[in-house]
Short mmCIF file of C-alpha atoms and ligand atoms in Angstrom, two decimals:
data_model
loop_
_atom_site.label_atom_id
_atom_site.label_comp_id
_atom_site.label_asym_id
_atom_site.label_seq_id
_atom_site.Cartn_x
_atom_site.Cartn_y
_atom_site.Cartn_z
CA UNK A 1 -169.47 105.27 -68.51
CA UNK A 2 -168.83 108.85 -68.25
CA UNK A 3 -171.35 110.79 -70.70
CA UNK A 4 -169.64 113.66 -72.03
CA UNK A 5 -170.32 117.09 -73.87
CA UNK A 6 -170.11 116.48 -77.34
CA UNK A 7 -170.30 118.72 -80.61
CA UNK A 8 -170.19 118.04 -83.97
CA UNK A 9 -169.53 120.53 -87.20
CA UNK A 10 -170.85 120.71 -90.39
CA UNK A 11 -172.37 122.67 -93.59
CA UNK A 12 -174.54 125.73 -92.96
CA UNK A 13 -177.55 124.07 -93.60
CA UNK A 14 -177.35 120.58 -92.51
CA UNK A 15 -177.70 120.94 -88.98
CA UNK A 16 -180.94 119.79 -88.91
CA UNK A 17 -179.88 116.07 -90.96
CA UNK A 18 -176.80 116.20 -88.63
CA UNK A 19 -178.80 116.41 -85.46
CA UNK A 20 -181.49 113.61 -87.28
CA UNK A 21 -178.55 111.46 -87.86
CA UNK A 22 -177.08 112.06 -84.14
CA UNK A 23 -180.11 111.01 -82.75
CA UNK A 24 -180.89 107.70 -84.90
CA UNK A 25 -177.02 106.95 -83.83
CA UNK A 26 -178.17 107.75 -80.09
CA UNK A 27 -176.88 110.77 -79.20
CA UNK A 28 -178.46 112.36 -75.92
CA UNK A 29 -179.85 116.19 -75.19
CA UNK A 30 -179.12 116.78 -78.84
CA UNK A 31 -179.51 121.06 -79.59
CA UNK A 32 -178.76 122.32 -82.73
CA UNK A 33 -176.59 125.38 -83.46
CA UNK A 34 -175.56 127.29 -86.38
CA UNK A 35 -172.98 125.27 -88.26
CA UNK A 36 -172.77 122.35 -85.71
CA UNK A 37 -175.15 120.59 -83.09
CA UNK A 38 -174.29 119.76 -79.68
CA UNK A 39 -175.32 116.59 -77.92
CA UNK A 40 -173.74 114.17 -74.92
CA UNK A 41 -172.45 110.93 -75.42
CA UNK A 42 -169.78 108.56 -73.66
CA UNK A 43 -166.41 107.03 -74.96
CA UNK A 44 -168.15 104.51 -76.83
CA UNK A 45 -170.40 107.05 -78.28
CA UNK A 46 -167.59 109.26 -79.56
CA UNK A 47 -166.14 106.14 -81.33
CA UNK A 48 -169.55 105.09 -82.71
CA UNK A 49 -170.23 108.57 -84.32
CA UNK A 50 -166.91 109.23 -85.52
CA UNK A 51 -167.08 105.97 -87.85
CA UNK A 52 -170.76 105.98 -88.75
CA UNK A 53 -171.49 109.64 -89.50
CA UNK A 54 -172.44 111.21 -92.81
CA UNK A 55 -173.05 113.98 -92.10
CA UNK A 56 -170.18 115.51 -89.63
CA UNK A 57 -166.95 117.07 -90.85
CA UNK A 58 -165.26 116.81 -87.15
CA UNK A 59 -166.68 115.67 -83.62
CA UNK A 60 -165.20 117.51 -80.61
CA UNK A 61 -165.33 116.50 -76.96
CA UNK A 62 -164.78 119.44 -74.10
CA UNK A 63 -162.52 119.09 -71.43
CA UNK A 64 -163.21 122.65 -69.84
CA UNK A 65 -165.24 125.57 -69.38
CA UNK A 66 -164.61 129.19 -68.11
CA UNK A 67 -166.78 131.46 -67.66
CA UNK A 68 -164.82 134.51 -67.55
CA UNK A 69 -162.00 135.15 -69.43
CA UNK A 70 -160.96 138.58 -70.91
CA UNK A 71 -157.12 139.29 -71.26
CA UNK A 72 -154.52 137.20 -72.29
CA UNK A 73 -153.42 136.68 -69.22
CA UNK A 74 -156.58 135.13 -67.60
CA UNK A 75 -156.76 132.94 -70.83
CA UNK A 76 -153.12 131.24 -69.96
CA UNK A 77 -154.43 130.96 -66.41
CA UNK A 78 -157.23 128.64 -67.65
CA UNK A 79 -155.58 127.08 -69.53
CA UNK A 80 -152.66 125.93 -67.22
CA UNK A 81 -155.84 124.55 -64.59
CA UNK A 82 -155.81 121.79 -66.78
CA UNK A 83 -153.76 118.75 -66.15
CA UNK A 84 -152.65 118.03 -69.77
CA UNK A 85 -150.78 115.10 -68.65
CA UNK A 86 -154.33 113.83 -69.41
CA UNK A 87 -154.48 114.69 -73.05
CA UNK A 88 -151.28 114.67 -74.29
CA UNK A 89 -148.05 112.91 -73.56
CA UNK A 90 -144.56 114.83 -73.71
CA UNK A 91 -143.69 112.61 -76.80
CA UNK A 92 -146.77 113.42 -78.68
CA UNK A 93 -147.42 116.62 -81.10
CA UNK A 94 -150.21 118.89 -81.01
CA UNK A 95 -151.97 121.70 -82.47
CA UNK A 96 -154.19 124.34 -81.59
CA UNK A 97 -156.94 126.11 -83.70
CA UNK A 98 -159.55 128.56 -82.24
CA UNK A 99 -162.80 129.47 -83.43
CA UNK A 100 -165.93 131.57 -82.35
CA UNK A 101 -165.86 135.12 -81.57
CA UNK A 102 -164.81 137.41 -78.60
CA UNK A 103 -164.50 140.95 -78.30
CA UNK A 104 -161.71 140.29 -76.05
CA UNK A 105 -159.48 138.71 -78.60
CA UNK A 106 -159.83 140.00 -81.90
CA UNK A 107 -156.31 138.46 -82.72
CA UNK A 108 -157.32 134.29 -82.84
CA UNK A 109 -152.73 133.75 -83.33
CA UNK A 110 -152.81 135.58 -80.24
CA UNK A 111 -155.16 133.35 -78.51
CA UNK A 112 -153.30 129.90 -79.79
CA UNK A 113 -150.11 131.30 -78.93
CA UNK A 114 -151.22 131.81 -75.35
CA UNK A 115 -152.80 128.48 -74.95
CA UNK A 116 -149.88 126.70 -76.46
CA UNK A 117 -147.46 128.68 -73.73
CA UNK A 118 -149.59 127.42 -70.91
CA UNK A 119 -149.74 123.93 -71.92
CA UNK A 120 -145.52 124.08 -72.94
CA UNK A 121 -145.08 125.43 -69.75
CA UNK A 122 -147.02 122.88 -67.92
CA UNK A 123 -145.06 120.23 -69.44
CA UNK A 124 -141.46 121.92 -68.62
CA UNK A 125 -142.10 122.74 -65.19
CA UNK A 126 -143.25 119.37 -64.35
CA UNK A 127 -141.04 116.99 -66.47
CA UNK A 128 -138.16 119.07 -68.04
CA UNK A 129 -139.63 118.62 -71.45
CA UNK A 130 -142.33 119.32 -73.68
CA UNK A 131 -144.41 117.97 -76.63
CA UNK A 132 -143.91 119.56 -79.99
CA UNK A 133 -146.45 121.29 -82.53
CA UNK A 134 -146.74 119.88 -85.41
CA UNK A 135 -149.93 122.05 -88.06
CA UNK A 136 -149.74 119.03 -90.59
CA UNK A 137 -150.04 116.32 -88.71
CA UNK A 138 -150.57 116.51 -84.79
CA UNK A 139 -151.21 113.41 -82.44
CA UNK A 140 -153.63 115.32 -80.65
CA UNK A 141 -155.81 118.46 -81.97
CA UNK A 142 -156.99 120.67 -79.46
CA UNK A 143 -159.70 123.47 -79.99
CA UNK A 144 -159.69 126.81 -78.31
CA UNK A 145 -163.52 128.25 -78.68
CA UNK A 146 -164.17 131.80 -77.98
CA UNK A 147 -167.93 132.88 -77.36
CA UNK A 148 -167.62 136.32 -75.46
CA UNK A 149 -166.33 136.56 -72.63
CA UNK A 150 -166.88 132.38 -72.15
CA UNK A 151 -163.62 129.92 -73.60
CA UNK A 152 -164.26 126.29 -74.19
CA UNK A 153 -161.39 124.11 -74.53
CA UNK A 154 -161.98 120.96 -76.60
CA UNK A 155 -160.24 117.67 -77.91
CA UNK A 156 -160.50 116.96 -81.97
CA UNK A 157 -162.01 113.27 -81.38
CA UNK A 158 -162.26 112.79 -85.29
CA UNK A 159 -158.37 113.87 -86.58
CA UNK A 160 -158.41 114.56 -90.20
CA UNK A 161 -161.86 116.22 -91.39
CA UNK A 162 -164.45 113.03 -91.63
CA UNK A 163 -164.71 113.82 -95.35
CA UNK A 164 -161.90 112.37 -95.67
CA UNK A 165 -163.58 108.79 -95.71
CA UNK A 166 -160.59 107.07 -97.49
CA UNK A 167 -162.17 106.00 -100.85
CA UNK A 168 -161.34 109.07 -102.96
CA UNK A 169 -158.15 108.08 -104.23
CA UNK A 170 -158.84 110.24 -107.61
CA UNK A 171 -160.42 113.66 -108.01
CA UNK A 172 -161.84 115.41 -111.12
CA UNK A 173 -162.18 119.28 -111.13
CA UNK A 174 -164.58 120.01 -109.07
CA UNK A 175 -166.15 117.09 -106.59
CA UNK A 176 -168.50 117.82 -104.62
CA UNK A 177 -167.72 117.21 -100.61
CA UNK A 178 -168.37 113.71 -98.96
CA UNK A 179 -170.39 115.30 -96.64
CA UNK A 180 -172.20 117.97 -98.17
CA UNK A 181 -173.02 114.75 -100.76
CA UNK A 182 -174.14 112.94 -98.07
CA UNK A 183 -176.25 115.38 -96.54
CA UNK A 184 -178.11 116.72 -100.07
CA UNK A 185 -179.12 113.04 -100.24
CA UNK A 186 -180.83 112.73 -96.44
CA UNK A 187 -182.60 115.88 -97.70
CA UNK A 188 -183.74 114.03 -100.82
CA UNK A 189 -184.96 111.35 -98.80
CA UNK A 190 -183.76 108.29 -101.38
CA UNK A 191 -183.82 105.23 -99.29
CA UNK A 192 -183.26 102.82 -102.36
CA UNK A 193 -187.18 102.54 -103.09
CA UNK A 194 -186.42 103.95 -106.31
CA UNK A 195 -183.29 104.17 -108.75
CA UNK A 196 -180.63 106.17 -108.65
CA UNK A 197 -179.32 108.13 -111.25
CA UNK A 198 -176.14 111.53 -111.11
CA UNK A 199 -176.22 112.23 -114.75
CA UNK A 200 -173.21 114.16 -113.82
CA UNK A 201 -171.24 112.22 -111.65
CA UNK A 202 -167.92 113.55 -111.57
CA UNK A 203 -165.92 111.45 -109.34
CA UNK A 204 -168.82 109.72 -108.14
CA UNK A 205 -168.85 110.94 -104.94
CA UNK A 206 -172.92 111.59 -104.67
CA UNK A 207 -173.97 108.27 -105.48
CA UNK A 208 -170.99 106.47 -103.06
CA UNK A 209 -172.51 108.93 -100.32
CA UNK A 210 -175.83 107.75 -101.54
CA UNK A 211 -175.30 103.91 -101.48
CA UNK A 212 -173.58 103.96 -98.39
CA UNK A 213 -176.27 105.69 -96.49
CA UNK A 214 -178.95 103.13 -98.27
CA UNK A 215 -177.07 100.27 -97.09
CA UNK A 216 -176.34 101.71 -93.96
CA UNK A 217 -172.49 101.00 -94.45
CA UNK A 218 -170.69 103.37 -91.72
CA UNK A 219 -169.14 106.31 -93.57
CA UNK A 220 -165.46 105.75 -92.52
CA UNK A 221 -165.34 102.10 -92.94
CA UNK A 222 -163.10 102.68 -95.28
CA UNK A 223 -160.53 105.72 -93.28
CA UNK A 224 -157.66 104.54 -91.75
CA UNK A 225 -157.23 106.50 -88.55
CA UNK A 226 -159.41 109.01 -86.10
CA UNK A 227 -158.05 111.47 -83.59
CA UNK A 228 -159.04 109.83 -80.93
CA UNK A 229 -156.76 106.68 -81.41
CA UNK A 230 -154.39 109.10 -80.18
CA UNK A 231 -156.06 109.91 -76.73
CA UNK A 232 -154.35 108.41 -73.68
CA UNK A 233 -157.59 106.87 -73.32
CA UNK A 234 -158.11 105.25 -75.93
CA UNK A 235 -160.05 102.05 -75.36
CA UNK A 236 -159.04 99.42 -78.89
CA UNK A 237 -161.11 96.58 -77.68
CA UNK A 238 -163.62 98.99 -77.26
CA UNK A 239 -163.24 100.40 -80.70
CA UNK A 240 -163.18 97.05 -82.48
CA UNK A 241 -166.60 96.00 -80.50
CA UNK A 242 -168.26 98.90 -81.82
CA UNK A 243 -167.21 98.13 -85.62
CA UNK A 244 -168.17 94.91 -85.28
CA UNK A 245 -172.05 95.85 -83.94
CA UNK A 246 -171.73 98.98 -86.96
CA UNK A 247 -171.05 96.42 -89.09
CA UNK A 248 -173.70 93.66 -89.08
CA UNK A 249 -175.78 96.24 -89.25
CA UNK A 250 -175.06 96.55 -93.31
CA UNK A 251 -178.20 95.94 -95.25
CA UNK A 252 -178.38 95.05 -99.05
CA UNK A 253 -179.84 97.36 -101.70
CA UNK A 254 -183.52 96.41 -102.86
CA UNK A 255 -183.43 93.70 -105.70
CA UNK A 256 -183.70 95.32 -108.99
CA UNK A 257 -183.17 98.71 -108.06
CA UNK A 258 -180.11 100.42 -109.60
CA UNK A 259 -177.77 103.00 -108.96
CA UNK A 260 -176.17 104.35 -112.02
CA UNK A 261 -173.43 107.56 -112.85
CA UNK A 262 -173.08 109.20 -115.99
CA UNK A 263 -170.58 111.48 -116.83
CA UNK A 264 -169.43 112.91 -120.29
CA UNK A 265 -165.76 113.42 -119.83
CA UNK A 266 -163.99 109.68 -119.99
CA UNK A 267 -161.25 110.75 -117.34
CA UNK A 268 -164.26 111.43 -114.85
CA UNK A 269 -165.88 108.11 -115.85
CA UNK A 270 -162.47 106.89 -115.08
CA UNK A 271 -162.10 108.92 -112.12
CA UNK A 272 -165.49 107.46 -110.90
CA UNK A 273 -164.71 103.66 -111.72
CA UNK A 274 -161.88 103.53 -109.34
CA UNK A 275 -163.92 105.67 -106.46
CA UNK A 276 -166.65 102.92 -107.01
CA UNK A 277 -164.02 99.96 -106.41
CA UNK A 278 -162.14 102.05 -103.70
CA UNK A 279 -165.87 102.28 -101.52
CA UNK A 280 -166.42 98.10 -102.41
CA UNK A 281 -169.51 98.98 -104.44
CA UNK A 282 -168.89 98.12 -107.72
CA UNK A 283 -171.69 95.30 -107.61
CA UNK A 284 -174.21 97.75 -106.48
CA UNK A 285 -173.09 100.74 -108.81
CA UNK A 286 -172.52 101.00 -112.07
CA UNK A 287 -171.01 104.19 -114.24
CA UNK A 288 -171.21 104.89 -118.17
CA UNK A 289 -169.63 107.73 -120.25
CA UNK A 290 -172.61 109.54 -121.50
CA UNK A 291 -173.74 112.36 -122.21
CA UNK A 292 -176.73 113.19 -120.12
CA UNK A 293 -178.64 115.47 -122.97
CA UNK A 294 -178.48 112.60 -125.11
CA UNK A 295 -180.29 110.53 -122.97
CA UNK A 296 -183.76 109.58 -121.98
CA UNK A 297 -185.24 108.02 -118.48
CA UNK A 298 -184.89 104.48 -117.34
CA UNK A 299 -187.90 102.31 -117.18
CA UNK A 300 -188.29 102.17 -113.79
CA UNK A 301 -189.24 104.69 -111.58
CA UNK A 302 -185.82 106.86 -111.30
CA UNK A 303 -184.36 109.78 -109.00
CA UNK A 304 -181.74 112.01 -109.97
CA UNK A 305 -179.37 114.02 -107.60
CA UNK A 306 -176.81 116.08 -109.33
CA UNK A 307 -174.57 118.83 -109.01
CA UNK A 308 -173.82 120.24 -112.67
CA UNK A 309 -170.66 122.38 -113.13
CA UNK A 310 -171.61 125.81 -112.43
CA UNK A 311 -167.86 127.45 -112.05
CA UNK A 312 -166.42 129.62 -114.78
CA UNK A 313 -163.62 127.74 -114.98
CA UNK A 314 -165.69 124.90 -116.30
CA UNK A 315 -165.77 127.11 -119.34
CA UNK A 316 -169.42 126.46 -120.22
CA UNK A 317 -171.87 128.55 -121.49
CA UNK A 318 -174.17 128.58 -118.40
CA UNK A 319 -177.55 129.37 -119.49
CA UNK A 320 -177.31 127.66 -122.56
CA UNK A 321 -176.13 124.32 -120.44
CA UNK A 322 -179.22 124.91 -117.66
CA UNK A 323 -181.53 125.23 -120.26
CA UNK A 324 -180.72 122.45 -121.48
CA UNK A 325 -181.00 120.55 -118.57
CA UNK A 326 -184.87 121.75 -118.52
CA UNK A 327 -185.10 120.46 -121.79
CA UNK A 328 -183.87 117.24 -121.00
CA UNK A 329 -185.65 116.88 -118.13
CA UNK A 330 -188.72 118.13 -119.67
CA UNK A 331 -188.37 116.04 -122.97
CA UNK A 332 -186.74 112.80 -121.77
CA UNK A 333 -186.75 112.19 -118.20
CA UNK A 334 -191.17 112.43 -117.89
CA UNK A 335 -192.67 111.39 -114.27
CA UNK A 336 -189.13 111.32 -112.47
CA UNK A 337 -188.12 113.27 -109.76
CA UNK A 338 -184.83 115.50 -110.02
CA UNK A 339 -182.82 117.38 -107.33
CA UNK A 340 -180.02 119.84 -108.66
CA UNK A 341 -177.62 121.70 -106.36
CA UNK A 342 -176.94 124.87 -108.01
CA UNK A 343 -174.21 127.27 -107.22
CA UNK A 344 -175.30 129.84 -109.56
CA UNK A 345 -178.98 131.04 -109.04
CA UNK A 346 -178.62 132.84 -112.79
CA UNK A 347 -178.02 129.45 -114.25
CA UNK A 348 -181.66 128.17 -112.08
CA UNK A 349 -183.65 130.94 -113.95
CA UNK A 350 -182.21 129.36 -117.40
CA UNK A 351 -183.67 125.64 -116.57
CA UNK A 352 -187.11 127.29 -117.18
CA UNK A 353 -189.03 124.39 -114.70
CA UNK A 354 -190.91 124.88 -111.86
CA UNK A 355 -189.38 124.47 -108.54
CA UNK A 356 -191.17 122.00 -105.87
CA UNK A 357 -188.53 122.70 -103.37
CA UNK A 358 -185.39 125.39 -102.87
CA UNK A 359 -183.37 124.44 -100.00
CA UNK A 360 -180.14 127.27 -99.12
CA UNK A 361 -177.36 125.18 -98.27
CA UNK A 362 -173.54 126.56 -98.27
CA UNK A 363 -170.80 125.04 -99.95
CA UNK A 364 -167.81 126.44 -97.21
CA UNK A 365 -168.50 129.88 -97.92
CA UNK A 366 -170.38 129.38 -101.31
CA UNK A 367 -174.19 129.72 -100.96
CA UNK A 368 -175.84 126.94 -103.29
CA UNK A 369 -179.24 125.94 -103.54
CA UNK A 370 -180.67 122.15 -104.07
CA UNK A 371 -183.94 122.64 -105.89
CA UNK A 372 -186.42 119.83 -106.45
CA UNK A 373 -187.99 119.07 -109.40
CA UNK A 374 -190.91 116.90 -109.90
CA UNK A 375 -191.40 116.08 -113.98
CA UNK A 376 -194.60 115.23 -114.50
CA UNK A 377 -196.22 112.55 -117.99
CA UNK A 378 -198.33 115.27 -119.13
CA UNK A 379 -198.95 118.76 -118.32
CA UNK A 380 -199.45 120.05 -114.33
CA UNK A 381 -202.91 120.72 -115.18
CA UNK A 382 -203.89 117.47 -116.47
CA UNK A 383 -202.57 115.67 -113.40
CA UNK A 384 -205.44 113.87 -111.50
CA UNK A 385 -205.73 115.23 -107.56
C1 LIG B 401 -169.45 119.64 -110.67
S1 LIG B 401 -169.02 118.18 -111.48
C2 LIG B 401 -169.81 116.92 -110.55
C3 LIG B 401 -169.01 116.54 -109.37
C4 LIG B 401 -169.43 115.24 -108.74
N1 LIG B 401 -170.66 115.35 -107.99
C5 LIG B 401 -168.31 114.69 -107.90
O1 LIG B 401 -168.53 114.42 -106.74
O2 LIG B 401 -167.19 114.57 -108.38
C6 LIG B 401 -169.94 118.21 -112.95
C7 LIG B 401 -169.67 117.06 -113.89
O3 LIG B 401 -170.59 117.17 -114.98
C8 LIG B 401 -169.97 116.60 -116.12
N2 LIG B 401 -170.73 117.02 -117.33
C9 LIG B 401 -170.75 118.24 -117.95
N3 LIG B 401 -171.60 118.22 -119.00
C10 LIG B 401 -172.15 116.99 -119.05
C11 LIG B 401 -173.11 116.35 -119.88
N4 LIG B 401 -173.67 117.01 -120.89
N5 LIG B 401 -173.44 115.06 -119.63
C12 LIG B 401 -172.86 114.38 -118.61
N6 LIG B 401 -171.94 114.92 -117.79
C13 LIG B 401 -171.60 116.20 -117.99
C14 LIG B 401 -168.55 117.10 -116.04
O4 LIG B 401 -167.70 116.27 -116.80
C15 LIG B 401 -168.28 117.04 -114.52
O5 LIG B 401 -167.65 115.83 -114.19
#
């Protein structure tokens, strides 16, 4: 099969887990860039990342290169070199979006709108009629990247953003995303040697990502439809093959290790509850309304990954609530090992512990940080070496 140039997006941040992931999958002449990583795979490869990936909001696959392309005009001469016959079909819809920089085109409309005229064009002259844009909800996604005086034209394998994995039915205020959950817990490490506790779960959405990735359970199992199912070539049997193999791959969580949520608020226990049963996990985790300061460690060794609120409009009182965090952690949760992402590095001052680890990570445009904490029995100094 045809092995293809291939390049997936994702957090500032998580490049490195993305290309890590890319490679366990099987990706080939993987190079990381800022934002995304670029590898080569074929068909079957595109198909196998899109529904097993973590850690990817959107896998693209180019179709052409040029190397020189400065005015308008030279861009809609590119563009028409393609057959698009290929890619899209005159009953289909499309859309274009464009990203990277030029100094050619400071106006990225502009550069759509001339990329959409070639294509329409094509179409007309060679069949009398052309395929439709649709912005909502295109067959086909095509993406225009600019990178001086260089123009990449790709194909949106993936559709909808991957985050979208299809289990999410509810939301609470402020969830964290699917893949940015996903990815804090590669950086953690937890493999299920240990438990599992958010004491803030929200929606649940860090410990789904989390049990998912222990039980190596592809991410999308549970999405109902990828970009790609709407290229001319796609290949179903193919598809359905490569499910299968993803599948019996599955592996079951450690006997006697847990995965638990808490969450104060009763709608997000709720909220949670229904996430749980939307993912098929509700025999692996399980979620109590509780309020985390109130609470003390499990028995067995335990590791927490939360994200506390840390927006004003979660009307807290944020140092008081980070402090007491520290406290908690400090007075209750002894010889455990916490991981916080933090939006707010104010509110890290006011948990008063010492940092083992401070990892920038960005939240779309907001940076965060997911600091480690290692809670020891009895002081640092006492600690044997
Ligand atoms: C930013 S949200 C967590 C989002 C979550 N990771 C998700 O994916 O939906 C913070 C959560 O902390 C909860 N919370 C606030 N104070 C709490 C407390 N003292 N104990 C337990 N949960 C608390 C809120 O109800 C909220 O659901």
């Amino acid at each position: 099969m045809t092995n293809y140039k291939l390049s997936a997006t994702t957090f500032a941040g998580l490049e490195q887990v993305l290309a890590d992931e890319l490679l366990e999958l099987g990706a080939k002449n993987i190079k990381k860039g800022i934002r995304n990583v670029q590898f080569e795979g074929d068909l079957g490869f595109i198909y196998k990342a899109n529904y097993n990936i973590h850690t990817a909001l959107r896998i693209f696959k180019q179709i052409y290169f040029a190397k020189f392309v400065k005015t308008g005009g030279q861009l809609y001469h590119q563009i028409s070199n393609i057959d698009w016959s290929k890619y899209i079909s005159v009953n289909q819809t499309f859309r274009i979006d464009v990203s990277g920089k030029s100094k050619f085109f400071d106006n990225t409309q502009f550069v759509a709108l001339k990329s959409k005229d070639a294509i329409v064009d094509q179409f007309r002259s060679k069949t009398g009629s052309r395929p439709d844009i649709d912005l909502r909800n295109p067959d086909i996604r095509i993406l225009v990247h600019l990178q001086g005086e260089k123009v990449q034209v790709l194909l949106d394998s993936s559709g909808d953003s991957l985050h979208k994995r299809g289990y999410r039915s509810a939301t609470n205020i402020a969830p964290i995303n699917e893949v940015l959950a996903a990815g804090i817990t590669k950086i953690t490490g937890w493999k299920a040697l240990t438990n599992l506790l958010d004491p803030m779960c929200g929606s649940g959405t860090i410990l789904i990502e989390a049990a998912m990735i222990a039980m190596n359970i592809p991410a999308n199992i549970n999405r109902k439809k990828f970009g790609f199912e709407n290229w001319q070539d796609f290949d179903e049997e193919l598809f359905n093959l490569i499910k299968d193999v993803s599948l019996k791959k599955i592996r079951e969580i450690p006997k006697g290790i847990k995965i638990m949520g808490f969450d104060k608020a009763p709608s997000a226990v709720e909220k949670a509850i229904q996430n749980v049963k939307n993912a098929g996990l509700e025999e692996f985790i399980s979620i109590k309304q509780q309020d985390f300061f109130k609470t003390f460690r499990p028995e067995n060794k335990t590791t927490l990954i939360f994200n506390p609120p840390y927006n004003e409009r979660l009307s807290i009182d944020v140092k008081y609530f980070y402090k007491e965090i520290g406290d908690t952690l400090k007075n209750n949760y002894p010889d455990i090992t916490a991981w916080i992402l933090v939006g707010n590095t104010e509110a890290l001052k006011s948990v008063g512990l010492r940092t083992s680890k401070k990892i920038a990570l960005y939240n779309g445009k907001i940076e965060v940080r997911l600091v480690k904490y290692e809670m020891f029995k009895g002081k640092i100094k006492d600690r044997k070496v």
